[in-house]
Coordinates of C-alpha atoms and ligand atoms in Angstrom, one line a residue:
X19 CA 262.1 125.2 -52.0
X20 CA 260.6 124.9 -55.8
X21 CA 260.9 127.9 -57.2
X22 CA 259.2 126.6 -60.9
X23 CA 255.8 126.0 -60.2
X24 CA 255.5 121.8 -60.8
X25 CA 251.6 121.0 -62.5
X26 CA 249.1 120.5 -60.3
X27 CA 248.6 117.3 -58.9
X28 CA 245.2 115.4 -60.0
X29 CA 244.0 115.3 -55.8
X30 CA 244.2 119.3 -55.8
X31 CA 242.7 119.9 -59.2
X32 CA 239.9 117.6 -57.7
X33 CA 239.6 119.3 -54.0
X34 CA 239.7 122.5 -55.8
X35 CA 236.8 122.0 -58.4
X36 CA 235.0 120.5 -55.2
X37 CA 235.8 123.7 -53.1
X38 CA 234.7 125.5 -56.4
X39 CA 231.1 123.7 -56.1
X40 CA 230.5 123.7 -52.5
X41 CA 232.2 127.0 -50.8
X42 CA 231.0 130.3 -52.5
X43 CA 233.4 131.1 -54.5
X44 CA 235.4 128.1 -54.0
X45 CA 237.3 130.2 -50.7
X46 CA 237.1 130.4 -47.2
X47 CA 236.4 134.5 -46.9
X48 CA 237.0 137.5 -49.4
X49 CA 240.7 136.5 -50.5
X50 CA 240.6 134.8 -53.8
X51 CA 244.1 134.2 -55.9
X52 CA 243.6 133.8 -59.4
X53 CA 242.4 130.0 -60.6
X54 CA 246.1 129.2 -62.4
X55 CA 247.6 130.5 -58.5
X56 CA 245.2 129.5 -56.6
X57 CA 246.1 125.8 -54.1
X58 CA 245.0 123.5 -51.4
X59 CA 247.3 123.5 -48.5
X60 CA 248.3 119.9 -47.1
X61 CA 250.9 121.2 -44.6
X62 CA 252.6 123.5 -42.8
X63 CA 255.7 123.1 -40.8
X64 CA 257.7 126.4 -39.5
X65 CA 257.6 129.0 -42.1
X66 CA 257.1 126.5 -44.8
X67 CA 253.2 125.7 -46.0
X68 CA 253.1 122.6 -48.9
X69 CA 250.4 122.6 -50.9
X70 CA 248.4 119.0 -52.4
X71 CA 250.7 119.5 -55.7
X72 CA 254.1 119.3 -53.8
X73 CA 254.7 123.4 -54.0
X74 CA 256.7 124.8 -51.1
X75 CA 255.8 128.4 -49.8
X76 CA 257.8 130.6 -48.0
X77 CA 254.7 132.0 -45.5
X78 CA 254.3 135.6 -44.2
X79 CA 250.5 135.2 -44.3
X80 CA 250.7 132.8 -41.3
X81 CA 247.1 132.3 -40.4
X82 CA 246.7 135.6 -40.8
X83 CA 248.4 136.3 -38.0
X84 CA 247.9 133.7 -35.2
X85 CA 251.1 131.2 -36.4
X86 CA 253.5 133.9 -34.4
X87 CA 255.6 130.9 -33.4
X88 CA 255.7 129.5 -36.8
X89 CA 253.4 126.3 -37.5
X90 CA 253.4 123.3 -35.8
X91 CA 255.8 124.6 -32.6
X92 CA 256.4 121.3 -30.4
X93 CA 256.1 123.3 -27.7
X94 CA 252.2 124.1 -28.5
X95 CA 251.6 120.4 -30.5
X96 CA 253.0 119.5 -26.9
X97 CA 250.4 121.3 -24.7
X98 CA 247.6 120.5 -27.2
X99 CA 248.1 117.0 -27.2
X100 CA 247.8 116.6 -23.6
X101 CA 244.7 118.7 -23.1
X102 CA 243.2 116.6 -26.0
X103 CA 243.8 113.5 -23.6
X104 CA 241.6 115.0 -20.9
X105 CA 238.5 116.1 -23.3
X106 CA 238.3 119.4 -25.4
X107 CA 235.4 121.5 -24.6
X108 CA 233.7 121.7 -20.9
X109 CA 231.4 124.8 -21.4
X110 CA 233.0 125.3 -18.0
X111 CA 235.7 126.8 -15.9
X112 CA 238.8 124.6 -17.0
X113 CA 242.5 125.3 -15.4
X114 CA 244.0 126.4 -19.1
X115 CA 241.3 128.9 -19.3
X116 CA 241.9 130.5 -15.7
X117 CA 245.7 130.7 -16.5
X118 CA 245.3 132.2 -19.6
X119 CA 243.1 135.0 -18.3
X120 CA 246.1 135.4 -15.5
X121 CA 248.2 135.6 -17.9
X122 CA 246.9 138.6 -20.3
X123 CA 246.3 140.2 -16.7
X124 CA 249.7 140.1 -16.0
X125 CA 250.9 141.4 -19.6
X126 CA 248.4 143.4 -20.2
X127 CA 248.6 146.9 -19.2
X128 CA 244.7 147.3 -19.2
X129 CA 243.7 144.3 -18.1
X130 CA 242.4 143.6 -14.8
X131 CA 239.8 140.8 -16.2
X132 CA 239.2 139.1 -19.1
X133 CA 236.1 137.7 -21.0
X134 CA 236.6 134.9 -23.8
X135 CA 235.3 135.3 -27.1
X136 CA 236.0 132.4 -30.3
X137 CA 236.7 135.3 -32.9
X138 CA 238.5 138.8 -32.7
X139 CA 235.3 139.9 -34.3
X140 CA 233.2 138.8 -31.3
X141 CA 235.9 140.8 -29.0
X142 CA 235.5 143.6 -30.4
X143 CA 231.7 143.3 -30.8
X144 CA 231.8 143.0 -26.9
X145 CA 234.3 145.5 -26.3
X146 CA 232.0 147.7 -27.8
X147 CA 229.0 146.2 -26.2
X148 CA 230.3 146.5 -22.9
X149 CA 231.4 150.0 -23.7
X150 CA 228.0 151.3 -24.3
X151 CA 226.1 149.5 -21.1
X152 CA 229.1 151.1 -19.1
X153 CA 228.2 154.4 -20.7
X154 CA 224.7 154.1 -21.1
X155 CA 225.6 155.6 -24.4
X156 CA 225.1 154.2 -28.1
X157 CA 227.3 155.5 -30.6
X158 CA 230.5 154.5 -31.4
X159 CA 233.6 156.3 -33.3
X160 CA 236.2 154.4 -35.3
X161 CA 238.3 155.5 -37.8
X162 CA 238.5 155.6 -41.7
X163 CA 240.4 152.5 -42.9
X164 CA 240.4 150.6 -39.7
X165 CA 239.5 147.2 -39.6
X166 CA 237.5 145.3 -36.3
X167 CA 236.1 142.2 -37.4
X168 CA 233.4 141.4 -39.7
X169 CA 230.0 142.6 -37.6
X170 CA 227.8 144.9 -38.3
X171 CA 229.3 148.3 -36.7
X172 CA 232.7 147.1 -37.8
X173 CA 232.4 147.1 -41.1
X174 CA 231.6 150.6 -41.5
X175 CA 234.1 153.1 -43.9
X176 CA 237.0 150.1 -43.5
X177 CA 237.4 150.1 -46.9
X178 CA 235.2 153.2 -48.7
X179 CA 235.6 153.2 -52.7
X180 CA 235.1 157.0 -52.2
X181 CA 234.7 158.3 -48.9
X182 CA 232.1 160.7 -47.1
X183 CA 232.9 163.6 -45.3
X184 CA 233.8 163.0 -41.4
X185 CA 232.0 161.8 -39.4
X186 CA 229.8 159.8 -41.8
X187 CA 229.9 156.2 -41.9
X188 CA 229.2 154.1 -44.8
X189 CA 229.1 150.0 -44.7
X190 CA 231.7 148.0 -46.4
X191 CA 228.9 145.1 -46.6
X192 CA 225.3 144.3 -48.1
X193 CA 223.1 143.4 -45.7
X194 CA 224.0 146.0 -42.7
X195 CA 221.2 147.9 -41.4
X196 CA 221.5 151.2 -42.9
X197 CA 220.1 152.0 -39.2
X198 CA 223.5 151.5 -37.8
X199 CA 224.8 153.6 -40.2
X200 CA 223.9 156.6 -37.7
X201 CA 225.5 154.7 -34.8
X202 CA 229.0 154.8 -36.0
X203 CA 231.1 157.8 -36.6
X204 CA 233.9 157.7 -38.7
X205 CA 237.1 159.7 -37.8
X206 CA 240.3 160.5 -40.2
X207 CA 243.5 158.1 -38.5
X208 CA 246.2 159.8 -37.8
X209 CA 244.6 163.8 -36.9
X210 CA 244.3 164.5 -33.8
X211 CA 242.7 167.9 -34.4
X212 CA 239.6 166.9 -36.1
X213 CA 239.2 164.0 -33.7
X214 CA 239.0 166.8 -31.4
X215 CA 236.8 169.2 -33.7
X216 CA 234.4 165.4 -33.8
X217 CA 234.1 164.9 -30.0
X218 CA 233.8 168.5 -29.0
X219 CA 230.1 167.6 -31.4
X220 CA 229.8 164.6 -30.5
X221 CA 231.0 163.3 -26.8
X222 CA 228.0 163.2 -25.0
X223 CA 226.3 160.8 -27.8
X224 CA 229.5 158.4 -27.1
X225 CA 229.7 154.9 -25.9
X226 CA 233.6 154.2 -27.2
X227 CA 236.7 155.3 -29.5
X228 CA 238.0 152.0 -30.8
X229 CA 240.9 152.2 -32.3
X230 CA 243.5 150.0 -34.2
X231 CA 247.3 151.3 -32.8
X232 CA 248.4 150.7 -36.0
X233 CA 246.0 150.7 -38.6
X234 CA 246.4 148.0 -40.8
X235 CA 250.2 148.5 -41.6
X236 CA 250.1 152.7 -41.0
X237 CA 252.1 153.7 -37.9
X238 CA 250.5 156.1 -35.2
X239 CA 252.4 159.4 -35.3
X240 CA 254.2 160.8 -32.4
X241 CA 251.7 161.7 -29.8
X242 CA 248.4 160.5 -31.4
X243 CA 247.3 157.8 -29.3
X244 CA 248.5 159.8 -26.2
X245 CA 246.1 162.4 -27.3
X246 CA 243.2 160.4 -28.1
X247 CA 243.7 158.9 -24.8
X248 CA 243.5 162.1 -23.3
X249 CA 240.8 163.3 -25.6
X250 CA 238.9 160.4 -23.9
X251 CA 239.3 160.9 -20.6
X252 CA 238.7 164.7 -21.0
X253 CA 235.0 163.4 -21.8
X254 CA 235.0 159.9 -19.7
X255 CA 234.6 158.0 -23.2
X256 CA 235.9 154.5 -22.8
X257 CA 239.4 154.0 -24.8
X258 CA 239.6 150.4 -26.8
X259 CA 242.2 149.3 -28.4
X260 CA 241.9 146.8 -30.9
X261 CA 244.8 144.4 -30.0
X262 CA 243.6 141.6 -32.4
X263 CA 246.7 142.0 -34.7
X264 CA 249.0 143.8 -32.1
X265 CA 248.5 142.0 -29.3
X266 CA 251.8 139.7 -27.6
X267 CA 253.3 140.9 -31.1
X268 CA 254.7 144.6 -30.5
X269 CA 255.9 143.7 -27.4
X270 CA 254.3 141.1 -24.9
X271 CA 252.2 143.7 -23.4
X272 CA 250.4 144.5 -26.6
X273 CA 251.0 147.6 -28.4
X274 CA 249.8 149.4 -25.5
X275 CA 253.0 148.7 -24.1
X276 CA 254.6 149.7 -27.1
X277 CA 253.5 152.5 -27.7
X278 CA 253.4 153.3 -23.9
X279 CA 249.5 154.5 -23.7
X280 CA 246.9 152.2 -21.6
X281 CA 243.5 152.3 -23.0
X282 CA 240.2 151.2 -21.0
X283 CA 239.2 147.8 -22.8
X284 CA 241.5 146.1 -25.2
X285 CA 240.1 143.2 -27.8
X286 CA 242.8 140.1 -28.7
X287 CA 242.8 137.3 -31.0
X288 CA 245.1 135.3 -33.4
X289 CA 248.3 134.6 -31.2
X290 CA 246.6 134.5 -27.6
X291 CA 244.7 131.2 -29.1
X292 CA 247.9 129.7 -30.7
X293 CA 246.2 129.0 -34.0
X294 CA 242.8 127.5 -32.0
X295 CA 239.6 130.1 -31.9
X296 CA 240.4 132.0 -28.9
X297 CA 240.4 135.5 -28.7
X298 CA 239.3 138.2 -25.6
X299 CA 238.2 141.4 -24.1
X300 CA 240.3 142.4 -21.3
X301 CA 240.1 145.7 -19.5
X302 CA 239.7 147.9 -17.1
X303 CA 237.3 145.9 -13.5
X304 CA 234.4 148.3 -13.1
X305 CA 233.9 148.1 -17.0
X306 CA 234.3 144.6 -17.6
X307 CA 232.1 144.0 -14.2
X308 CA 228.9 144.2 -16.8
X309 CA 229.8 140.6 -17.8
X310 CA 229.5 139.2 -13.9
X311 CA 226.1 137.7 -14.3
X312 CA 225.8 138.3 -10.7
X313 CA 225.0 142.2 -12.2
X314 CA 221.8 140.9 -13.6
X315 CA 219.1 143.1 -12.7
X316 CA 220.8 145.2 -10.5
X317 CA 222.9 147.2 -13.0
X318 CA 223.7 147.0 -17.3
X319 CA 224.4 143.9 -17.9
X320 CA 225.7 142.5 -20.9
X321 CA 225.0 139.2 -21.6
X322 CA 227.4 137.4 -24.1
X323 CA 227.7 133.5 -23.8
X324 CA 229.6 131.8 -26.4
X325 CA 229.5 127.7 -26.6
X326 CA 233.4 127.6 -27.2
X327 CA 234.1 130.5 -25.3
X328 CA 237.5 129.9 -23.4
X329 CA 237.9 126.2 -24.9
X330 CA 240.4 124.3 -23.4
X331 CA 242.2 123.0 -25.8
X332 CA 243.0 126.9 -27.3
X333 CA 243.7 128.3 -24.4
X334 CA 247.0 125.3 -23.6
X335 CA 247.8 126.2 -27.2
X336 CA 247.2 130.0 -26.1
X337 CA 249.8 129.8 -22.9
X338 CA 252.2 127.4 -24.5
X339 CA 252.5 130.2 -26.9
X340 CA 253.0 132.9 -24.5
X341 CA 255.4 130.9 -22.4
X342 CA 258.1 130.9 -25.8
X343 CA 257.3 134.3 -26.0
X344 CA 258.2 135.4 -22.4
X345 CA 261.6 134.1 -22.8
X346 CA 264.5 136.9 -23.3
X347 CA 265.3 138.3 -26.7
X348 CA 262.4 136.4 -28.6
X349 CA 261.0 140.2 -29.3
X350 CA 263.9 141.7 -30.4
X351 CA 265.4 139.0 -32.3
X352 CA 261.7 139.1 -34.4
X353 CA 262.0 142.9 -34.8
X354 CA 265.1 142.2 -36.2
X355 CA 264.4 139.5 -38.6
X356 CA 261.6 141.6 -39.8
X357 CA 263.3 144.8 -39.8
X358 CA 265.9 143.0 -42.3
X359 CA 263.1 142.0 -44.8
X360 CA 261.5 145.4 -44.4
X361 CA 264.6 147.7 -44.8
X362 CA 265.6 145.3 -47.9
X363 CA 262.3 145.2 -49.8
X364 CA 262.8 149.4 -49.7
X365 CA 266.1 149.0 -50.9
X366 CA 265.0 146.6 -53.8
X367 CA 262.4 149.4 -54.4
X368 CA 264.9 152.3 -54.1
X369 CA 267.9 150.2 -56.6
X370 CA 265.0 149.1 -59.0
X371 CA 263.6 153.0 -59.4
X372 CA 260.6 152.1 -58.6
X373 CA 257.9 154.4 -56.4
X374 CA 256.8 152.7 -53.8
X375 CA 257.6 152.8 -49.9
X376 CA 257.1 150.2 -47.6
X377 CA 255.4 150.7 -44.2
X378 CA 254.5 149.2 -41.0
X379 CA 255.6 147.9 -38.2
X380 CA 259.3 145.2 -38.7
X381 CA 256.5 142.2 -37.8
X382 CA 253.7 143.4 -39.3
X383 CA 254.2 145.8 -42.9
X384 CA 253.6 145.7 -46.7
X385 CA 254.7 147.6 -49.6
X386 CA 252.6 150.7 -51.0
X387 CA 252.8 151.7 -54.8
X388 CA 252.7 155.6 -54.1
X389 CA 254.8 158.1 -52.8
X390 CA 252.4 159.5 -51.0
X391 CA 252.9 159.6 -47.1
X392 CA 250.8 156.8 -45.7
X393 CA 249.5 158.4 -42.7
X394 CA 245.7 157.4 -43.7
X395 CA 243.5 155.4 -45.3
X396 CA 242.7 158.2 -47.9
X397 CA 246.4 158.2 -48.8
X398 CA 245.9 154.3 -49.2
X399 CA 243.7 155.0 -51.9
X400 CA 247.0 156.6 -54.0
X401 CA 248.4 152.9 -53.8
X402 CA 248.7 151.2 -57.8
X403 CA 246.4 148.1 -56.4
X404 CA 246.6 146.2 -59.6
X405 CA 249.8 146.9 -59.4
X406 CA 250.1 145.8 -56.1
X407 CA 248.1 142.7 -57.2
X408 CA 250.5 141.8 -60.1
X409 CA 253.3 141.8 -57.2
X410 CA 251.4 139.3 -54.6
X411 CA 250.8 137.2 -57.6
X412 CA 254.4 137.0 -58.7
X413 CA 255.4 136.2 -55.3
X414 CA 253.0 133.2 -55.1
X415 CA 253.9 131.8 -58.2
X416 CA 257.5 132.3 -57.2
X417 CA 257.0 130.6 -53.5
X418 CA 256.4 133.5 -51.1
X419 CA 252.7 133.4 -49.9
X420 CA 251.7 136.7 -48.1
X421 CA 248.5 138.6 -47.6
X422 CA 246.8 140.8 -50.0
X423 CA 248.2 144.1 -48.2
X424 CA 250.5 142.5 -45.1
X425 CA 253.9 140.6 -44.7
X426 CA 253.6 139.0 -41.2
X427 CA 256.9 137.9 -39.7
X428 CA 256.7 134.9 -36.9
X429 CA 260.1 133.8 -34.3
X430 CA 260.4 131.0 -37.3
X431 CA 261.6 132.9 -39.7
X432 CA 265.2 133.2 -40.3
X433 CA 268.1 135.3 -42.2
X434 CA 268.1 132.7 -44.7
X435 CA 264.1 132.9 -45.2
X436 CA 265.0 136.6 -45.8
X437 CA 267.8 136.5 -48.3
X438 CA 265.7 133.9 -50.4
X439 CA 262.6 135.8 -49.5
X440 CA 264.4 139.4 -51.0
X441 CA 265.7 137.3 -54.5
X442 CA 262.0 136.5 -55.1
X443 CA 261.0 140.0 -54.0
X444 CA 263.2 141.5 -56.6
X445 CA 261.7 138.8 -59.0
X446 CA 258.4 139.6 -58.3
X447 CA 258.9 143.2 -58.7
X448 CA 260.1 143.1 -62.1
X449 CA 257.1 141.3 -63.3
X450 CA 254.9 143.4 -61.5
X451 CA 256.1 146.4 -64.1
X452 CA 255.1 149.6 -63.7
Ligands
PLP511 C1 242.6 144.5 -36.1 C2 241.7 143.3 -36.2 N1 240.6 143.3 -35.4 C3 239.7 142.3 -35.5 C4 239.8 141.3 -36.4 C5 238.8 140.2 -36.5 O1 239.3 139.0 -36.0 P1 238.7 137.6 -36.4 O2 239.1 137.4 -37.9 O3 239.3 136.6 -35.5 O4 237.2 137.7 -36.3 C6 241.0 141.2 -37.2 C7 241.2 140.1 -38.2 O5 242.1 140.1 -39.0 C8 241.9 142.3 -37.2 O6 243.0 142.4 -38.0

């Protein structure tokens, strides 16, 4: 582990002044680290990514989620390699693809089907989709600060600068059809009454409530996914919950098992695919019965064909995944590792005087430069970002690479990742200052 960051090496100076001329931006998506930080990464093994200059990284950003197992899991290169050997894409039924849809079924509270998608956006696009032809409905609610993907009635009051009152909807992107504006209703997270006060309006005009479980790294309180479920079912409003993040990482039932409320549809991604585009809508039969294309001019159906939908060589990387996961204590010992990083990042925060809290979930959290009680995503806005940005930084120039506002933990993590991890944490907030 290199702590001192060593010069960069003449190949990733070169890949990144070509990245810098070819990719706008010279990245990927919207994360950018500033041009002394920012790297190419040649490998990742574990919890340890290298980079093209011979830097180790300690990684909690992990794919962004997917890399659950840690990268590189011989149990997945295993399963990967040997679907490889019999072709990678059918645009067909293939035997990986039909397990891994028996699979969510059985884990899955929800689930009684399940239709592939590449992306988690594309899930929940469907999700939605399917919502509203079940419904015969258009509108949608979602709530301030919750994140579904990058489509158009997705990104809508994720991330508002200065937010409108409820239930106006403003897009976090140029180029969205200010049309869909009206077909999206935003809701505050976290209070249950003015969900209430919104659907009491608005429930007939409803297609859906989608809903992260957690929202980004902010915990549901006690009781409010219970009462939005029955808030829904008062008014026969499909329930989805975004499992993108959640899902086979609370517990292997989702958060829905978890959290012990069963929604209508539910939307996966990152670890069903083991690190491969996979992700899914699962849900409820006489809703997801719109996909059969046996429906087709009978009753709504929705028509959603995807070229790598259900590839074969994700969904063996998918199940391989799922079969570490099913064995005993995998959850608990992860909770656990996690719990230790999370409980002693608040301690460094308490001991160093600093005001700050840290939040989430023990595989899935970040730290928060307020004292105000995250229970929102207007209480978000309290949070010292460039602050917050001065501590990511530090970390990645001291060897921990996490996401701009989440820690992921994966089953490859261990106590001695976490000890190191909390030294550099200390470290990093120092030189974040105040
Ligand atoms: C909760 C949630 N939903 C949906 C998505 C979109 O998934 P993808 O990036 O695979 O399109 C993400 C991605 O991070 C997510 O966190």
């Amino acid at each position: 582990m290199t702590l001192e960051r060593t010069l960069r090496s003449s190949e990733e100076a070169a890949l990144l002044d070509l990245a810098g001329r070819r990719l706008p931006g010279g990245v990927l998506g919207n994360a950018r680290y500033p041009d002394e930080l920012a790297f190419v990464v040649k490998s990742a093994q574990g919890v340890r990514v290298r980079d093209w200059s011979g830097r180790e990284y300690i990684d909690y950003l992990l794919g962004s989620g997917p890399m659950f197992l840690g990268h590189a899991h011989p149990a997945v290169t295993r399963a990967v390699m040997e679907q490889l050997t019999h072709g990678t894409t059918y645009f067909h039924l293939s035997e990986p693809a039909i397990q891994l849809a028996d699979e969510i079924c059985r884990a899955v509270p929800c689930a009684e089907q399940v239709r592939f998608t590449s992306t988690g956006s594309e899930a929940t696009f469907f999700a939605l989709r399917a919502a509203r032809a079940f419904r015969q409905r258009d509108k949608i609610m979602k709530f301030e600060g919750g994140y579904h993907g990058s489509h158009d009635y997705a990104l809508m009051s994720s991330t508002p600068k200065s937010p409108k009152a409820f239930p106006a909807a403003m897009p976090d992107s140029a180029g969205i059809p200010h049309v869909l504006e009206g077909e999206v209703l935003i809701a505050p997270y976290n209070d249950l009454a003015t969900v209430e006060g919104l659907l009491a309006v608005h429930a007939d005009s409803l297609a859906a409530v989608i809903v992260e479980p957690l929202q980004r790294v902010i915990p549901p309180r006690e009781g409010f996914l219970g009462g939005l479920r029955r808030l829904t079912q008062r008014y026969g409003i499909p329930l989805i919950f975004d499992e993108v993040v959640t899902g086979f990482r609370f517990a292997y039932g989702g958060a829905q098992e978890y959290y012990g409320v069963t929604p209508d549809l539910a939307a996966f991604g990152k670890i069903i695919g083991g690190g491969f585009p996979l992700a899914a809508v699962a849900g409820r039969a006489d809703i997801m019965k719109a996909f059969d294309p046996r429906v087709q001019g009978s009753g709504p159906f929705v028509s959603q064909v995807g070229t790598l939908n259900g590839n074969p060589v994700a969904a063996a990387a998918g199940l391989a995944t799922l079969a570490v996961l099913r064995q005993p204590g995998v959850y608990e010992r992860v909770r656990a590792v996690g719990g230790a990083l999370m409980s002693g990042l608040a301690d460094l925060v308490k001991r160093l005087g600093i005001v700050a809290q840290v939040v989430g979930h023990p595989t899935c959290f970040d730290i928060f430069f307020t004292d105000v009680p995250l229970v929102d995503y207007r209480a978000t806005l309290t949070n010292d970002a460039a602050r917050l940005r001065r501590f990511n930084d530090a970390c990645l120039k001291n060897g921990i690479l996490k996401g701009a506002t989440k820690i992921y933990i994966s089953c490859a993590h261990t106590e001695a990742d976490i000890a190191q991890t909390l030294a550099i944490f200390e470290q990093a907030l120092v030189e974040a200052g105040s």
